[in-house]
Protein backbone atom coordinates (compact mmCIF):
# COMPACT_ATOMS: atom_id res chain seq x y z
CA UNK A 1 0.00 0.00 0.00
CA UNK A 2 1.26 3.46 -0.87
CA UNK A 3 1.36 5.97 1.94
CA UNK A 4 -0.05 9.36 1.05
CA UNK A 5 0.33 12.49 3.12
CA UNK A 6 -2.43 15.11 3.15
CA UNK A 7 -1.30 17.07 6.19
CA UNK A 8 -0.53 20.81 6.38
CA UNK A 9 3.11 20.18 7.18
CA UNK A 10 5.07 18.10 6.62
CA UNK A 11 3.92 17.97 3.01
CA UNK A 12 5.13 15.65 0.20
CA UNK A 13 8.64 16.22 -1.17
CA UNK A 14 9.23 15.82 -4.94
CA UNK A 15 11.75 13.22 -6.05
CA UNK A 16 14.16 15.70 -7.64
CA UNK A 17 14.32 17.66 -4.37
CA UNK A 18 15.05 14.45 -2.42
CA UNK A 19 17.73 13.45 -4.92
CA UNK A 20 19.51 16.81 -4.65
CA UNK A 21 19.59 16.40 -0.87
CA UNK A 22 20.96 12.86 -1.13
CA UNK A 23 24.21 13.99 -2.80
CA UNK A 24 27.37 13.87 -0.66
CA UNK A 25 27.54 16.73 1.83
CA UNK A 26 29.61 19.77 0.90
CA UNK A 27 31.21 22.34 3.19
CA UNK A 28 29.25 25.53 3.77
CA UNK A 29 32.27 27.74 3.07
CA UNK A 30 32.90 26.08 -0.30
CA UNK A 31 32.34 28.35 -3.30
CA UNK A 32 29.88 25.72 -4.55
CA UNK A 33 27.67 26.17 -1.49
CA UNK A 34 28.09 29.96 -1.43
CA UNK A 35 26.80 30.03 -4.99
CA UNK A 36 23.75 27.97 -4.02
CA UNK A 37 22.98 30.14 -0.99
CA UNK A 38 23.30 33.32 -3.08
CA UNK A 39 20.81 31.91 -5.60
CA UNK A 40 18.45 30.81 -2.79
CA UNK A 41 18.52 34.33 -1.32
CA UNK A 42 17.64 35.77 -4.73
CA UNK A 43 14.88 33.25 -5.47
CA UNK A 44 13.29 33.72 -2.04
CA UNK A 45 12.74 37.37 -3.00
CA UNK A 46 10.80 36.10 -6.01
CA UNK A 47 8.70 33.86 -3.76
CA UNK A 48 7.83 36.61 -1.25
CA UNK A 49 7.49 39.33 -3.94
CA UNK A 50 10.09 41.56 -2.35
CA UNK A 51 13.37 43.34 -2.98
CA UNK A 52 14.20 43.09 0.75
CA UNK A 53 16.32 40.37 2.38
CA UNK A 54 14.76 37.01 3.20
CA UNK A 55 16.95 35.23 5.76
CA UNK A 56 17.27 31.46 6.05
CA UNK A 57 17.26 30.13 9.63
CA UNK A 58 17.98 26.50 10.54
CA UNK A 59 14.92 25.83 12.66
CA UNK A 60 11.23 25.09 12.17
CA UNK A 61 8.70 27.85 11.47
CA UNK A 62 8.21 28.65 15.14
CA UNK A 63 11.91 29.47 15.39
CA UNK A 64 11.31 32.14 12.74
CA UNK A 65 8.44 33.53 14.83
CA UNK A 66 10.58 33.54 17.98
CA UNK A 67 13.53 35.18 16.19
CA UNK A 68 11.11 37.86 14.94
CA UNK A 69 9.53 38.72 18.28
CA UNK A 70 12.79 38.58 20.25
CA UNK A 71 14.83 40.54 17.69
CA UNK A 72 12.32 43.33 17.03
CA UNK A 73 10.72 44.10 20.39
CA UNK A 74 12.09 45.18 23.75
CA UNK A 75 10.69 44.19 27.10
CA UNK A 76 7.54 46.26 27.69
CA UNK A 77 6.79 46.93 24.01
CA UNK A 78 3.07 46.58 23.35
CA UNK A 79 2.22 43.97 20.74
CA UNK A 80 -1.27 43.25 19.39
CA UNK A 81 -1.81 39.61 18.46
CA UNK A 82 -4.82 38.05 16.76
CA UNK A 83 -5.73 34.65 18.11
CA UNK A 84 -8.10 32.89 15.72
CA UNK A 85 -6.55 29.46 16.31
CA UNK A 86 -3.46 27.59 17.52
CA UNK A 87 -0.94 29.60 15.55
CA UNK A 88 -2.37 33.03 16.33
CA UNK A 89 -2.28 31.89 19.95
CA UNK A 90 1.43 31.14 19.48
CA UNK A 91 2.09 34.77 18.50
CA UNK A 92 0.52 35.77 21.83
CA UNK A 93 2.60 33.29 23.82
CA UNK A 94 5.77 34.59 22.18
CA UNK A 95 4.84 38.24 22.76
CA UNK A 96 4.10 37.53 26.42
CA UNK A 97 7.40 35.66 26.77
CA UNK A 98 9.59 38.39 25.28
CA UNK A 99 7.80 41.71 25.92
CA UNK A 100 5.34 40.90 28.69
CA UNK A 101 2.92 43.36 27.08
CA UNK A 102 0.54 41.60 24.75
CA UNK A 103 -2.94 42.69 23.71
CA UNK A 104 -4.51 39.47 22.49
CA UNK A 105 -7.69 39.60 20.43
CA UNK A 106 -9.56 36.32 20.39
CA UNK A 107 -11.54 35.50 17.27
CA UNK A 108 -13.94 32.55 16.85
CA UNK A 109 -12.29 29.50 15.29
CA UNK A 110 -13.18 29.16 11.62
CA UNK A 111 -13.49 32.92 11.13
CA UNK A 112 -10.91 35.62 10.39
CA UNK A 113 -10.33 38.99 12.09
CA UNK A 114 -12.55 41.65 10.53
CA UNK A 115 -11.00 44.96 9.44
CA UNK A 116 -13.46 47.07 11.56
CA UNK A 117 -12.45 45.20 14.68
CA UNK A 118 -8.76 45.63 13.92
CA UNK A 119 -9.35 49.36 13.40
CA UNK A 120 -10.93 49.60 16.87
CA UNK A 121 -7.93 47.82 18.36
CA UNK A 122 -5.52 50.18 16.60
CA UNK A 123 -7.45 53.18 17.96
CA UNK A 124 -7.55 51.73 21.50
CA UNK A 125 -3.80 51.04 21.40
CA UNK A 126 -2.04 53.86 19.54
CA UNK A 127 1.18 52.90 21.37
CA UNK A 128 1.29 49.38 19.84
CA UNK A 129 4.69 48.58 18.33
CA UNK A 130 3.52 45.65 16.26
CA UNK A 131 0.49 43.71 15.07
CA UNK A 132 0.90 39.95 14.60
CA UNK A 133 -1.34 38.34 12.01
CA UNK A 134 -1.75 34.83 10.60
CA UNK A 135 -2.37 34.69 6.86
CA UNK A 136 -3.60 31.09 6.75
CA UNK A 137 -4.54 29.82 10.23
CA UNK A 138 -3.69 26.16 9.79
CA UNK A 139 -5.57 24.89 12.85
CA UNK A 140 -8.87 26.20 11.46
CA UNK A 141 -8.12 26.23 7.71
CA UNK A 142 -9.05 29.90 7.60
CA UNK A 143 -7.50 32.72 5.58
CA UNK A 144 -7.30 36.36 6.64
CA UNK A 145 -7.34 39.30 4.19
CA UNK A 146 -3.75 40.40 4.77
CA UNK A 147 -3.77 43.02 2.03
CA UNK A 148 -6.66 44.91 3.65
CA UNK A 149 -5.46 44.40 7.23
CA UNK A 150 -1.93 45.52 6.42
CA UNK A 151 -3.18 48.65 4.61
CA UNK A 152 -5.31 49.49 7.64
CA UNK A 153 -2.38 49.15 10.03
CA UNK A 154 -0.13 51.25 7.79
CA UNK A 155 -2.78 53.97 7.58
CA UNK A 156 -3.74 54.20 11.24
CA UNK A 157 -0.67 53.20 13.20
CA UNK A 158 3.10 53.17 13.45
CA UNK A 159 3.00 49.49 14.41
CA UNK A 160 4.95 46.98 12.33
CA UNK A 161 2.92 44.43 10.34
CA UNK A 162 4.08 40.92 11.23
CA UNK A 163 2.65 38.04 9.22
CA UNK A 164 2.82 34.33 9.95
CA UNK A 165 2.70 33.15 6.34
CA UNK A 166 3.71 29.60 7.19
CA UNK A 167 0.90 27.86 5.29
CA UNK A 168 0.09 30.86 3.07
CA UNK A 169 3.34 31.53 1.22
CA UNK A 170 3.11 29.55 -2.01
CA UNK A 171 -0.64 28.99 -1.63
CA UNK A 172 -2.25 32.43 -1.36
CA UNK A 173 -1.52 35.53 -3.36
CA UNK A 174 0.93 37.57 -1.33
CA UNK A 175 2.99 40.67 -2.09
CA UNK A 176 5.41 41.53 0.70
CA UNK A 177 6.49 44.91 -0.70
CA UNK A 178 3.25 46.10 -2.30
CA UNK A 179 1.14 45.22 0.72
CA UNK A 180 3.45 47.04 3.13
CA UNK A 181 4.26 43.99 5.24
CA UNK A 182 7.26 44.26 7.61
CA UNK A 183 7.88 40.62 8.47
CA UNK A 184 6.66 37.46 6.78
CA UNK A 185 7.70 34.00 7.89
CA UNK A 186 7.35 30.64 6.25
CA UNK A 187 8.69 27.15 6.97
CA UNK A 188 10.28 24.65 4.61
CA UNK A 189 7.82 21.79 5.27
CA UNK A 190 4.73 23.69 4.11
CA UNK A 191 4.26 25.27 0.67
CA UNK A 192 7.93 24.85 -0.23
CA UNK A 193 7.71 21.07 -0.79
CA UNK A 194 10.62 20.41 1.56
CA UNK A 195 11.27 18.42 4.72
CA UNK A 196 11.03 20.36 8.02
CA UNK A 197 14.03 22.31 9.28
CA UNK A 198 14.21 25.76 7.70
CA UNK A 199 12.42 29.01 8.53
CA UNK A 200 12.48 31.83 5.99
CA UNK A 201 11.91 35.37 7.20
CA UNK A 202 11.39 38.39 4.91
CA UNK A 203 12.32 41.68 6.61
CA UNK A 204 11.27 45.19 5.48
CA UNK A 205 13.56 48.20 5.58
CA UNK A 206 11.82 49.68 8.61
CA UNK A 207 11.99 46.36 10.44
CA UNK A 208 15.69 46.09 9.57
CA UNK A 209 16.32 49.54 11.07
CA UNK A 210 14.56 48.56 14.29
CA UNK A 211 16.36 45.20 14.51
CA UNK A 212 19.77 46.77 13.90
CA UNK A 213 19.03 49.39 16.58
CA UNK A 214 18.29 46.78 19.28
CA UNK A 215 20.97 45.62 21.68
CA UNK A 216 20.60 42.02 20.48
CA UNK A 217 21.06 40.90 24.09
CA UNK A 218 17.81 39.00 24.44
CA UNK A 219 18.66 36.33 21.91
CA UNK A 220 21.69 34.47 20.69
CA UNK A 221 21.08 31.79 18.06
CA UNK A 222 17.67 32.94 16.82
CA UNK A 223 18.86 36.46 16.04
CA UNK A 224 17.58 38.37 13.03
CA UNK A 225 20.30 40.95 13.68
CA UNK A 226 23.02 38.34 13.17
CA UNK A 227 21.13 36.75 10.27
CA UNK A 228 20.79 40.09 8.47
CA UNK A 229 24.45 40.92 8.93
CA UNK A 230 25.48 37.56 7.44
CA UNK A 231 22.85 37.81 4.70
CA UNK A 232 24.48 41.01 3.40
CA UNK A 233 27.45 38.82 2.42
CA UNK A 234 25.22 35.94 1.24
CA UNK A 235 26.30 34.00 4.30
CA UNK A 236 24.74 32.61 7.49
CA UNK A 237 25.92 33.32 11.06
CA UNK A 238 26.19 29.61 11.96
CA UNK A 239 26.52 26.33 10.06
CA UNK A 240 23.33 26.23 8.00
CA UNK A 241 21.34 23.03 7.40
CA UNK A 242 23.41 22.52 4.23
CA UNK A 243 21.36 19.67 2.72
CA UNK A 244 18.10 21.50 3.28
CA UNK A 245 19.43 24.69 1.67
CA UNK A 246 20.46 22.60 -1.35
CA UNK A 247 16.99 21.01 -1.45
CA UNK A 248 15.43 24.47 -1.19
CA UNK A 249 17.46 25.57 -4.20
CA UNK A 250 15.86 22.76 -6.20
CA UNK A 251 12.36 23.48 -4.87
CA UNK A 252 12.71 27.17 -5.74
CA UNK A 253 13.71 26.30 -9.31
CA UNK A 254 10.46 24.29 -9.57
CA UNK A 255 8.51 27.24 -8.15
CA UNK A 256 10.06 29.66 -10.64
CA UNK A 257 9.40 27.27 -13.50
CA UNK A 258 5.71 26.94 -12.65
CA UNK A 259 5.42 30.66 -11.88
CA UNK A 260 4.18 32.03 -8.57
CA UNK A 261 0.87 33.32 -10.00
CA UNK A 262 0.15 29.87 -11.45
CA UNK A 263 0.95 28.29 -8.10
CA UNK A 264 -1.54 30.57 -6.32
CA UNK A 265 -4.18 29.67 -8.94
CA UNK A 266 -3.45 25.95 -8.62
CA UNK A 267 -3.96 26.07 -4.85
CA UNK A 268 -7.21 27.99 -5.19
CA UNK A 269 -8.46 25.43 -7.68
CA UNK A 270 -7.39 22.39 -5.60
CA UNK A 271 -9.04 23.87 -2.50
CA UNK A 272 -12.24 24.60 -4.40
CA UNK A 273 -12.47 21.06 -5.78
CA UNK A 274 -11.72 19.57 -2.36
CA UNK A 275 -14.56 21.58 -0.82
CA UNK A 276 -16.95 20.49 -3.57
CA UNK A 277 -15.99 16.85 -3.04
CA UNK A 278 -16.67 17.10 0.69
CA UNK A 279 -19.96 18.92 0.13
CA UNK A 280 -21.10 16.25 -2.29
CA UNK A 281 -20.43 13.61 0.36
CA UNK A 282 -22.78 15.48 2.67
CA UNK A 283 -20.01 16.78 4.92
CA UNK A 284 -20.13 20.31 6.26
CA UNK A 285 -17.20 22.67 5.83
CA UNK A 286 -15.81 24.32 8.95
CA UNK A 287 -14.41 27.67 7.82
CA UNK A 288 -16.32 30.71 6.61
CA UNK A 289 -13.17 32.06 4.95
CA UNK A 290 -11.42 28.92 3.68
CA UNK A 291 -7.68 28.71 3.24
CA UNK A 292 -6.30 27.46 -0.08
CA UNK A 293 -3.74 25.35 1.81
CA UNK A 294 -5.94 23.19 3.99
CA UNK A 295 -9.66 22.34 4.04
CA UNK A 296 -11.24 21.80 7.47
CA UNK A 297 -14.33 19.58 7.49
CA UNK A 298 -16.81 18.68 10.24
CA UNK A 299 -16.91 14.97 10.96
CA UNK A 300 -20.40 13.83 9.96
CA UNK A 301 -22.78 13.12 12.81
CA UNK A 302 -22.25 9.64 14.22
CA UNK A 303 -18.75 9.32 12.72
CA UNK A 304 -16.03 8.86 15.32
CA UNK A 305 -12.63 10.37 14.48
CA UNK A 306 -10.74 7.32 15.76
CA UNK A 307 -12.65 4.85 13.57
CA UNK A 308 -12.63 7.15 10.54
CA UNK A 309 -8.92 7.92 10.86
CA UNK A 310 -8.10 4.25 11.28
CA UNK A 311 -10.02 3.36 8.14
CA UNK A 312 -8.26 6.16 6.25
CA UNK A 313 -4.75 5.55 7.53
CA UNK A 314 -4.47 1.84 8.26
CA UNK A 315 -6.67 0.52 5.47
CA UNK A 316 -6.04 3.16 2.81
CA UNK A 317 -2.64 4.69 3.59
CA UNK A 318 -4.01 8.22 3.75
CA UNK A 319 -2.98 10.61 6.50
CA UNK A 320 -5.07 13.72 7.08
CA UNK A 321 -4.82 16.02 10.11
CA UNK A 322 -7.08 15.86 13.15
CA UNK A 323 -8.80 18.86 14.67
CA UNK A 324 -7.01 20.63 17.52
CA UNK A 325 -8.08 21.69 21.03
CA UNK A 326 -11.88 22.00 21.30
CA UNK A 327 -12.27 20.61 17.80
CA UNK A 328 -10.14 17.50 18.34
CA UNK A 329 -12.82 14.90 17.64
CA UNK A 330 -15.09 17.25 15.75
CA UNK A 331 -13.26 18.26 12.58
CA UNK A 332 -10.48 16.94 10.36
CA UNK A 333 -8.28 18.79 7.91
CA UNK A 334 -7.23 17.86 4.37
CA UNK A 335 -4.10 19.60 3.10
CA UNK A 336 -3.40 20.48 -0.54
CA UNK A 337 -0.34 22.62 0.07
CA UNK A 338 2.79 22.37 -2.03
CA UNK A 339 3.40 19.34 -4.24
CA UNK A 340 -0.22 18.43 -5.11
CA UNK A 341 -2.14 18.24 -8.34
CA UNK A 342 -5.68 17.59 -9.54
CA UNK A 343 -5.43 13.79 -9.45
CA UNK A 344 -4.30 14.03 -5.82
CA UNK A 345 -7.67 15.57 -4.99
CA UNK A 346 -9.44 12.63 -6.66
CA UNK A 347 -7.27 10.34 -4.56
CA UNK A 348 -8.00 11.97 -1.24
CA UNK A 349 -11.76 12.29 -1.85
CA UNK A 350 -11.76 8.70 -3.17
CA UNK A 351 -9.96 7.71 0.04
CA UNK A 352 -12.57 9.49 2.15
CA UNK A 353 -15.28 7.56 0.32
CA UNK A 354 -13.55 4.26 1.01
CA UNK A 355 -13.10 5.07 4.70
CA UNK A 356 -16.69 6.30 5.10
CA UNK A 357 -17.96 3.20 3.38
CA UNK A 358 -15.86 0.95 5.64
CA UNK A 359 -17.40 2.53 8.74
CA UNK A 360 -20.89 2.19 7.22
CA UNK A 361 -21.62 5.88 6.76
CA UNK A 362 -24.58 6.25 4.47
CA UNK A 363 -23.81 7.96 1.14
CA UNK A 364 -23.84 7.21 -2.55
CA UNK A 365 -20.47 5.85 -3.62
CA UNK A 366 -18.76 8.02 -6.22
CA UNK A 367 -20.57 11.31 -5.55
CA UNK A 368 -17.51 12.92 -3.98
CA UNK A 369 -15.13 11.80 -6.72
CA UNK A 370 -17.63 12.83 -9.36
CA UNK A 371 -17.89 16.33 -7.86
CA UNK A 372 -14.09 16.68 -7.94
CA UNK A 373 -13.97 15.52 -11.57
CA UNK A 374 -16.66 18.02 -12.50
CA UNK A 375 -14.93 20.84 -10.63
CA UNK A 376 -11.72 20.34 -12.60
CA UNK A 377 -13.26 19.46 -15.94
CA UNK A 378 -15.75 22.32 -15.71
CA UNK A 379 -18.65 19.99 -16.46
C1 LIG B 1 3.16 24.82 10.89
C2 LIG B 1 2.82 26.21 11.32
C3 LIG B 1 3.56 26.90 12.29
C4 LIG B 1 4.63 26.26 13.09
O1 LIG B 1 5.65 25.84 12.38
P1 LIG B 1 6.66 24.70 12.93
O2 LIG B 1 7.44 24.48 11.70
O3 LIG B 1 5.82 23.54 13.37
O4 LIG B 1 7.43 25.31 14.02
C5 LIG B 1 3.24 28.21 12.57
N1 LIG B 1 2.22 28.82 11.95
C6 LIG B 1 1.46 28.20 11.04
C7 LIG B 1 0.33 28.95 10.40
C8 LIG B 1 1.74 26.88 10.69
O5 LIG B 1 0.97 26.25 9.79
XYZ file of C-alpha atoms and ligand atoms in Angstrom:
394
model
C 0.000 0.000 0.000
C 1.263 3.458 -0.874
C 1.357 5.969 1.939
C -0.052 9.362 1.053
C 0.326 12.488 3.122
C -2.433 15.114 3.154
C -1.297 17.073 6.194
C -0.532 20.807 6.384
C 3.111 20.175 7.182
C 5.065 18.103 6.616
C 3.924 17.966 3.015
C 5.132 15.652 0.197
C 8.639 16.223 -1.171
C 9.225 15.819 -4.936
C 11.753 13.224 -6.047
C 14.160 15.702 -7.642
C 14.317 17.663 -4.367
C 15.055 14.453 -2.425
C 17.731 13.454 -4.920
C 19.515 16.812 -4.653
C 19.593 16.399 -0.871
C 20.956 12.859 -1.127
C 24.209 13.994 -2.795
C 27.373 13.867 -0.656
C 27.544 16.725 1.829
C 29.605 19.774 0.903
C 31.208 22.344 3.185
C 29.248 25.528 3.775
C 32.269 27.739 3.066
C 32.904 26.084 -0.305
C 32.339 28.349 -3.302
C 29.884 25.723 -4.549
C 27.672 26.168 -1.494
C 28.090 29.955 -1.428
C 26.796 30.035 -4.994
C 23.751 27.972 -4.018
C 22.978 30.142 -0.989
C 23.299 33.324 -3.076
C 20.809 31.910 -5.595
C 18.448 30.807 -2.793
C 18.521 34.331 -1.317
C 17.636 35.767 -4.733
C 14.881 33.251 -5.467
C 13.287 33.722 -2.039
C 12.741 37.372 -3.000
C 10.804 36.102 -6.007
C 8.700 33.862 -3.759
C 7.827 36.611 -1.250
C 7.493 39.325 -3.945
C 10.087 41.555 -2.347
C 13.370 43.341 -2.977
C 14.198 43.089 0.751
C 16.318 40.370 2.377
C 14.760 37.014 3.196
C 16.946 35.233 5.758
C 17.274 31.462 6.054
C 17.260 30.131 9.628
C 17.980 26.504 10.537
C 14.918 25.825 12.664
C 11.229 25.086 12.170
C 8.701 27.848 11.466
C 8.206 28.650 15.142
C 11.915 29.472 15.386
C 11.315 32.140 12.744
C 8.442 33.534 14.833
C 10.575 33.539 17.982
C 13.526 35.185 16.192
C 11.114 37.860 14.943
C 9.534 38.715 18.285
C 12.789 38.584 20.250
C 14.829 40.538 17.685
C 12.316 43.332 17.033
C 10.724 44.098 20.391
C 12.087 45.178 23.747
C 10.689 44.188 27.100
C 7.542 46.262 27.690
C 6.787 46.929 24.009
C 3.073 46.577 23.354
C 2.222 43.967 20.738
C -1.275 43.248 19.390
C -1.811 39.607 18.462
C -4.818 38.049 16.765
C -5.732 34.647 18.113
C -8.105 32.889 15.717
C -6.552 29.464 16.313
C -3.463 27.594 17.524
C -0.942 29.604 15.545
C -2.368 33.027 16.326
C -2.285 31.889 19.950
C 1.426 31.139 19.483
C 2.087 34.774 18.501
C 0.518 35.767 21.833
C 2.598 33.290 23.822
C 5.769 34.589 22.181
C 4.843 38.238 22.758
C 4.101 37.534 26.425
C 7.397 35.661 26.765
C 9.588 38.388 25.276
C 7.804 41.707 25.917
C 5.338 40.899 28.690
C 2.925 43.363 27.081
C 0.538 41.603 24.751
C -2.936 42.692 23.712
C -4.510 39.472 22.495
C -7.690 39.603 20.431
C -9.564 36.317 20.391
C -11.540 35.503 17.268
C -13.939 32.551 16.851
C -12.290 29.496 15.290
C -13.181 29.159 11.623
C -13.487 32.924 11.129
C -10.908 35.625 10.389
C -10.333 38.987 12.092
C -12.554 41.649 10.533
C -10.999 44.956 9.441
C -13.456 47.066 11.562
C -12.447 45.204 14.683
C -8.756 45.633 13.925
C -9.347 49.357 13.396
C -10.933 49.596 16.867
C -7.932 47.824 18.360
C -5.519 50.181 16.605
C -7.446 53.179 17.964
C -7.555 51.730 21.496
C -3.805 51.044 21.403
C -2.036 53.860 19.537
C 1.177 52.896 21.370
C 1.294 49.382 19.842
C 4.687 48.579 18.334
C 3.522 45.655 16.258
C 0.492 43.710 15.069
C 0.899 39.949 14.604
C -1.344 38.336 12.009
C -1.745 34.833 10.599
C -2.373 34.687 6.856
C -3.602 31.092 6.747
C -4.543 29.821 10.230
C -3.687 26.158 9.786
C -5.568 24.889 12.850
C -8.868 26.196 11.458
C -8.121 26.233 7.706
C -9.052 29.902 7.600
C -7.495 32.717 5.581
C -7.299 36.363 6.637
C -7.335 39.302 4.192
C -3.746 40.395 4.771
C -3.772 43.024 2.025
C -6.661 44.913 3.651
C -5.456 44.402 7.229
C -1.929 45.520 6.422
C -3.179 48.649 4.613
C -5.308 49.491 7.644
C -2.378 49.152 10.034
C -0.133 51.255 7.791
C -2.777 53.970 7.575
C -3.740 54.195 11.243
C -0.666 53.199 13.198
C 3.104 53.170 13.445
C 2.996 49.493 14.407
C 4.946 46.979 12.335
C 2.918 44.434 10.338
C 4.078 40.918 11.225
C 2.647 38.040 9.220
C 2.825 34.332 9.951
C 2.699 33.149 6.343
C 3.713 29.605 7.187
C 0.902 27.861 5.286
C 0.091 30.859 3.066
C 3.338 31.533 1.218
C 3.111 29.554 -2.011
C -0.642 28.993 -1.626
C -2.246 32.429 -1.364
C -1.523 35.533 -3.359
C 0.934 37.572 -1.332
C 2.990 40.671 -2.089
C 5.407 41.534 0.700
C 6.492 44.909 -0.697
C 3.254 46.098 -2.304
C 1.138 45.217 0.718
C 3.447 47.036 3.134
C 4.255 43.986 5.239
C 7.259 44.255 7.614
C 7.881 40.617 8.473
C 6.664 37.458 6.785
C 7.700 33.997 7.890
C 7.350 30.641 6.250
C 8.686 27.152 6.965
C 10.282 24.646 4.615
C 7.821 21.794 5.266
C 4.734 23.689 4.113
C 4.260 25.274 0.667
C 7.934 24.853 -0.230
C 7.709 21.070 -0.793
C 10.620 20.407 1.560
C 11.270 18.418 4.721
C 11.034 20.357 8.016
C 14.033 22.306 9.284
C 14.208 25.763 7.704
C 12.423 29.012 8.534
C 12.482 31.829 5.991
C 11.912 35.373 7.195
C 11.395 38.387 4.910
C 12.322 41.676 6.606
C 11.273 45.191 5.484
C 13.564 48.204 5.582
C 11.817 49.679 8.614
C 11.991 46.363 10.437
C 15.691 46.091 9.573
C 16.321 49.537 11.068
C 14.565 48.562 14.289
C 16.359 45.201 14.513
C 19.767 46.774 13.898
C 19.033 49.385 16.577
C 18.290 46.785 19.277
C 20.967 45.619 21.682
C 20.602 42.019 20.484
C 21.063 40.903 24.089
C 17.811 39.004 24.442
C 18.661 36.327 21.910
C 21.692 34.465 20.686
C 21.075 31.786 18.060
C 17.667 32.944 16.821
C 18.858 36.462 16.041
C 17.582 38.373 13.027
C 20.301 40.953 13.675
C 23.023 38.336 13.167
C 21.130 36.745 10.269
C 20.786 40.091 8.471
C 24.451 40.922 8.926
C 25.480 37.562 7.444
C 22.853 37.814 4.703
C 24.481 41.008 3.403
C 27.452 38.822 2.423
C 25.225 35.936 1.240
C 26.303 34.002 4.296
C 24.738 32.605 7.492
C 25.922 33.318 11.057
C 26.195 29.608 11.960
C 26.521 26.334 10.061
C 23.331 26.227 7.996
C 21.345 23.032 7.404
C 23.408 22.517 4.234
C 21.365 19.665 2.718
C 18.104 21.498 3.278
C 19.426 24.686 1.667
C 20.456 22.602 -1.353
C 16.986 21.013 -1.451
C 15.434 24.469 -1.192
C 17.464 25.574 -4.204
C 15.859 22.757 -6.205
C 12.355 23.481 -4.873
C 12.711 27.175 -5.737
C 13.707 26.298 -9.309
C 10.457 24.292 -9.569
C 8.510 27.236 -8.154
C 10.059 29.656 -10.636
C 9.398 27.273 -13.496
C 5.710 26.939 -12.651
C 5.416 30.658 -11.876
C 4.176 32.033 -8.565
C 0.867 33.320 -10.004
C 0.145 29.870 -11.452
C 0.953 28.294 -8.097
C -1.536 30.566 -6.319
C -4.182 29.668 -8.943
C -3.452 25.950 -8.617
C -3.963 26.068 -4.852
C -7.210 27.994 -5.185
C -8.457 25.433 -7.679
C -7.394 22.392 -5.602
C -9.038 23.868 -2.501
C -12.244 24.603 -4.403
C -12.471 21.061 -5.780
C -11.719 19.574 -2.361
C -14.562 21.583 -0.819
C -16.949 20.489 -3.569
C -15.995 16.850 -3.043
C -16.672 17.100 0.687
C -19.956 18.925 0.126
C -21.104 16.252 -2.292
C -20.427 13.611 0.363
C -22.778 15.481 2.668
C -20.010 16.778 4.917
C -20.132 20.310 6.255
C -17.202 22.674 5.832
C -15.811 24.321 8.953
C -14.414 27.674 7.822
C -16.324 30.709 6.614
C -13.169 32.062 4.948
C -11.424 28.921 3.677
C -7.682 28.710 3.241
C -6.305 27.464 -0.078
C -3.741 25.355 1.813
C -5.944 23.189 3.994
C -9.656 22.342 4.045
C -11.245 21.800 7.466
C -14.328 19.577 7.491
C -16.812 18.681 10.241
C -16.907 14.972 10.957
C -20.398 13.830 9.962
C -22.776 13.118 12.814
C -22.251 9.640 14.220
C -18.753 9.317 12.716
C -16.032 8.863 15.318
C -12.635 10.373 14.485
C -10.739 7.324 15.763
C -12.646 4.851 13.571
C -12.634 7.153 10.539
C -8.923 7.922 10.860
C -8.103 4.248 11.284
C -10.018 3.362 8.140
C -8.264 6.159 6.254
C -4.747 5.549 7.528
C -4.468 1.837 8.258
C -6.672 0.516 5.469
C -6.041 3.156 2.810
C -2.639 4.690 3.593
C -4.010 8.221 3.749
C -2.975 10.612 6.502
C -5.071 13.718 7.083
C -4.820 16.024 10.109
C -7.075 15.858 13.145
C -8.804 18.862 14.673
C -7.008 20.632 17.518
C -8.079 21.693 21.026
C -11.877 22.003 21.304
C -12.267 20.605 17.797
C -10.136 17.499 18.340
C -12.824 14.904 17.640
C -15.088 17.249 15.746
C -13.257 18.264 12.585
C -10.478 16.936 10.361
C -8.276 18.786 7.910
C -7.225 17.862 4.366
C -4.095 19.599 3.097
C -3.402 20.477 -0.541
C -0.344 22.621 0.070
C 2.794 22.371 -2.034
C 3.400 19.345 -4.239
C -0.217 18.434 -5.109
C -2.135 18.235 -8.335
C -5.683 17.586 -9.539
C -5.426 13.792 -9.447
C -4.297 14.028 -5.816
C -7.675 15.567 -4.991
C -9.436 12.626 -6.655
C -7.270 10.335 -4.561
C -8.003 11.973 -1.239
C -11.756 12.286 -1.853
C -11.755 8.696 -3.169
C -9.959 7.709 0.036
C -12.568 9.490 2.148
C -15.281 7.563 0.321
C -13.551 4.256 1.012
C -13.095 5.072 4.696
C -16.688 6.301 5.095
C -17.955 3.200 3.381
C -15.864 0.949 5.645
C -17.403 2.527 8.737
C -20.890 2.191 7.221
C -21.615 5.882 6.760
C -24.579 6.255 4.466
C -23.812 7.964 1.144
C -23.842 7.212 -2.550
C -20.470 5.848 -3.620
C -18.760 8.018 -6.216
C -20.574 11.313 -5.555
C -17.512 12.916 -3.981
C -15.128 11.798 -6.719
C -17.628 12.827 -9.355
C -17.885 16.330 -7.857
C -14.093 16.682 -7.937
C -13.970 15.524 -11.573
C -16.661 18.015 -12.499
C -14.927 20.836 -10.632
C -11.717 20.344 -12.602
C -13.259 19.463 -15.944
C -15.754 22.325 -15.713
C -18.651 19.987 -16.457
C 3.159 24.823 10.886
C 2.815 26.213 11.321
C 3.560 26.901 12.289
C 4.629 26.256 13.093
O 5.650 25.839 12.375
P 6.657 24.703 12.934
O 7.443 24.485 11.697
O 5.823 23.540 13.368
O 7.431 25.312 14.024
C 3.242 28.205 12.570
N 2.222 28.824 11.953
C 1.462 28.197 11.038
C 0.333 28.945 10.403
C 1.736 26.876 10.687
O 0.968 26.248 9.791
